[in-house]
Amino acid sequence: NMRWGLIPRWSRQPSTPYTTVTARLARAATSRIFAQAWKQRPCVIAMTGYYKWDRQRRPPWPLFVQRKDGMALLAAGLWEHWEVDQGQQIDSFSVLTAPNAAIPAPLTADGPVFFSGSVAMEWLAGAIGTPEALQARATTPALEAYPVARAFGDPARDDYTLLEPVDPDAQVPSRVSDAWDGDGLDDADDDLNG
């Protein structure tokens, strides 16, 4: 099992004060948190899609972004093996993100770095050495986004119903704060790009 949110190898504890669910491609190779993994531990994350907040809607609403043809997406990532003296070991990963004009409106232009299967193999083999080279090889298939239940952020909920489309205008706010402060979420919990 891999934990989402890379734990830097040098970290003394598995919980870090850093948001490491994603890593910005432009800075990953030189970032203190991600540089070691960039050099030695690229990974590919296969996904059916990902969640992103529609910030133009009031209150903001979660959307699920997927390929229009329903096929899996391959995203670039970095992973790390973390271990402490007591023998505790955790493998963790981050998704690489970059500006991407192919992401459907009304979403922001940042999203995972997607690529084809052949480019994924090059990435895993270490043949793509710079963020610029990876960005140049990235390809994003046609994507679509649709609203999903706000409960997607609840760790106790992990089932297929979180992928079902909903009508945001027909939903009841899940928290009192949803009705008055925008979304009731901390901005650090923003979306996939953290």
Coordinates of C-alpha atoms in Angstrom, one line a residue, residues 53-158:
W53 CA -13.2 22.3 -6.9
D54 CA -15.3 24.5 -9.1
R55 CA -14.5 27.8 -7.4
Q56 CA -16.7 29.9 -9.7
R57 CA -19.8 28.3 -8.1
R58 CA -21.1 29.6 -4.8
P59 CA -20.7 27.7 -2.7
P60 CA -17.7 26.0 -4.4
W61 CA -18.6 22.5 -5.6
P62 CA -16.5 19.4 -6.1
L63 CA -16.2 18.0 -9.7
F64 CA -14.9 14.7 -10.9
V65 CA -12.6 15.0 -13.9
Q66 CA -12.2 12.0 -16.2
R67 CA -11.5 11.1 -19.8
K68 CA -14.4 11.5 -22.2
D69 CA -13.8 8.0 -23.6
G70 CA -13.9 6.5 -20.1
M71 CA -10.3 5.0 -20.3
A72 CA -7.8 5.3 -17.5
L73 CA -5.5 8.3 -17.2
L74 CA -1.7 7.9 -16.6
A75 CA -0.2 10.6 -14.4
A76 CA 3.4 11.3 -13.5
G77 CA 4.3 11.0 -9.9
L78 CA 7.2 10.7 -7.4
W79 CA 7.4 8.2 -4.6
E80 CA 9.6 7.8 -1.5
H81 CA 10.4 5.1 1.0
W82 CA 10.4 6.4 4.6
E83 CA 11.8 4.5 7.5
V84 CA 12.7 5.2 11.2
D85 CA 14.8 3.5 13.7
Q86 CA 11.8 1.7 15.3
G87 CA 11.4 -0.2 12.0
Q88 CA 8.3 1.7 10.8
Q89 CA 8.2 1.9 7.0
I90 CA 5.9 3.8 4.7
D91 CA 6.0 4.1 1.0
S92 CA 4.3 7.4 -0.2
F93 CA 3.8 9.3 -3.4
S94 CA 2.8 12.7 -4.9
V95 CA 1.2 13.5 -8.2
L96 CA 3.1 16.0 -10.4
T97 CA 1.0 19.0 -11.5
A98 CA 1.4 21.7 -14.1
P99 CA -0.6 24.3 -16.0
N100 CA -2.7 22.5 -18.6
A101 CA -4.9 24.2 -21.1
A102 CA -6.8 21.0 -21.8
I103 CA -8.5 21.0 -18.4
P104 CA -12.2 21.7 -18.9
A105 CA -13.8 25.0 -17.8
P106 CA -14.7 26.1 -15.2
L107 CA -11.7 24.6 -13.5
T108 CA -8.3 26.2 -13.0
A109 CA -5.6 25.5 -15.5
D110 CA -3.5 23.3 -13.2
G111 CA -3.8 19.6 -13.1
P112 CA -1.9 16.3 -13.1
V113 CA 0.8 15.8 -15.8
F114 CA -0.7 13.1 -18.0
F115 CA 1.2 11.0 -20.6
S116 CA 0.8 8.1 -22.9
G117 CA 1.9 4.6 -22.0
S118 CA 5.1 4.8 -24.0
V119 CA 6.1 8.1 -22.4
A120 CA 5.2 6.6 -19.0
M121 CA 7.8 3.8 -19.7
E122 CA 10.4 6.4 -20.5
W123 CA 9.6 8.3 -17.3
L124 CA 9.9 5.1 -15.2
A125 CA 13.2 4.3 -16.9
G126 CA 14.7 7.7 -15.9
A127 CA 15.0 8.8 -19.6
I128 CA 13.1 12.1 -18.9
G129 CA 15.5 14.1 -16.7
T130 CA 14.1 17.7 -16.5
P131 CA 10.7 19.2 -15.8
E132 CA 10.8 20.9 -19.2
A133 CA 11.3 17.6 -20.9
L134 CA 8.5 16.0 -19.1
Q135 CA 6.2 18.9 -19.8
A136 CA 7.1 18.7 -23.5
R137 CA 6.2 15.0 -23.5
A138 CA 2.9 15.4 -21.6
T139 CA -0.3 14.7 -23.4
T140 CA -3.8 15.2 -22.1
P141 CA -6.7 13.4 -23.7
A142 CA -10.1 15.0 -24.0
L143 CA -11.5 15.4 -20.5
E144 CA -14.9 16.1 -19.0
A145 CA -15.9 17.2 -15.5
Y146 CA -19.2 16.8 -13.6
P147 CA -20.4 17.7 -10.1
V148 CA -20.3 15.0 -7.4
A149 CA -21.5 14.8 -3.8
R150 CA -19.7 17.0 -1.3
A151 CA -19.1 13.9 0.8
F152 CA -16.1 13.0 -1.4
G153 CA -13.8 14.7 1.2
D154 CA -15.1 12.5 4.1
P155 CA -12.4 9.8 4.8
A156 CA -15.2 7.6 6.2
R157 CA -16.8 7.5 2.8
D158 CA -15.0 5.5 0.2

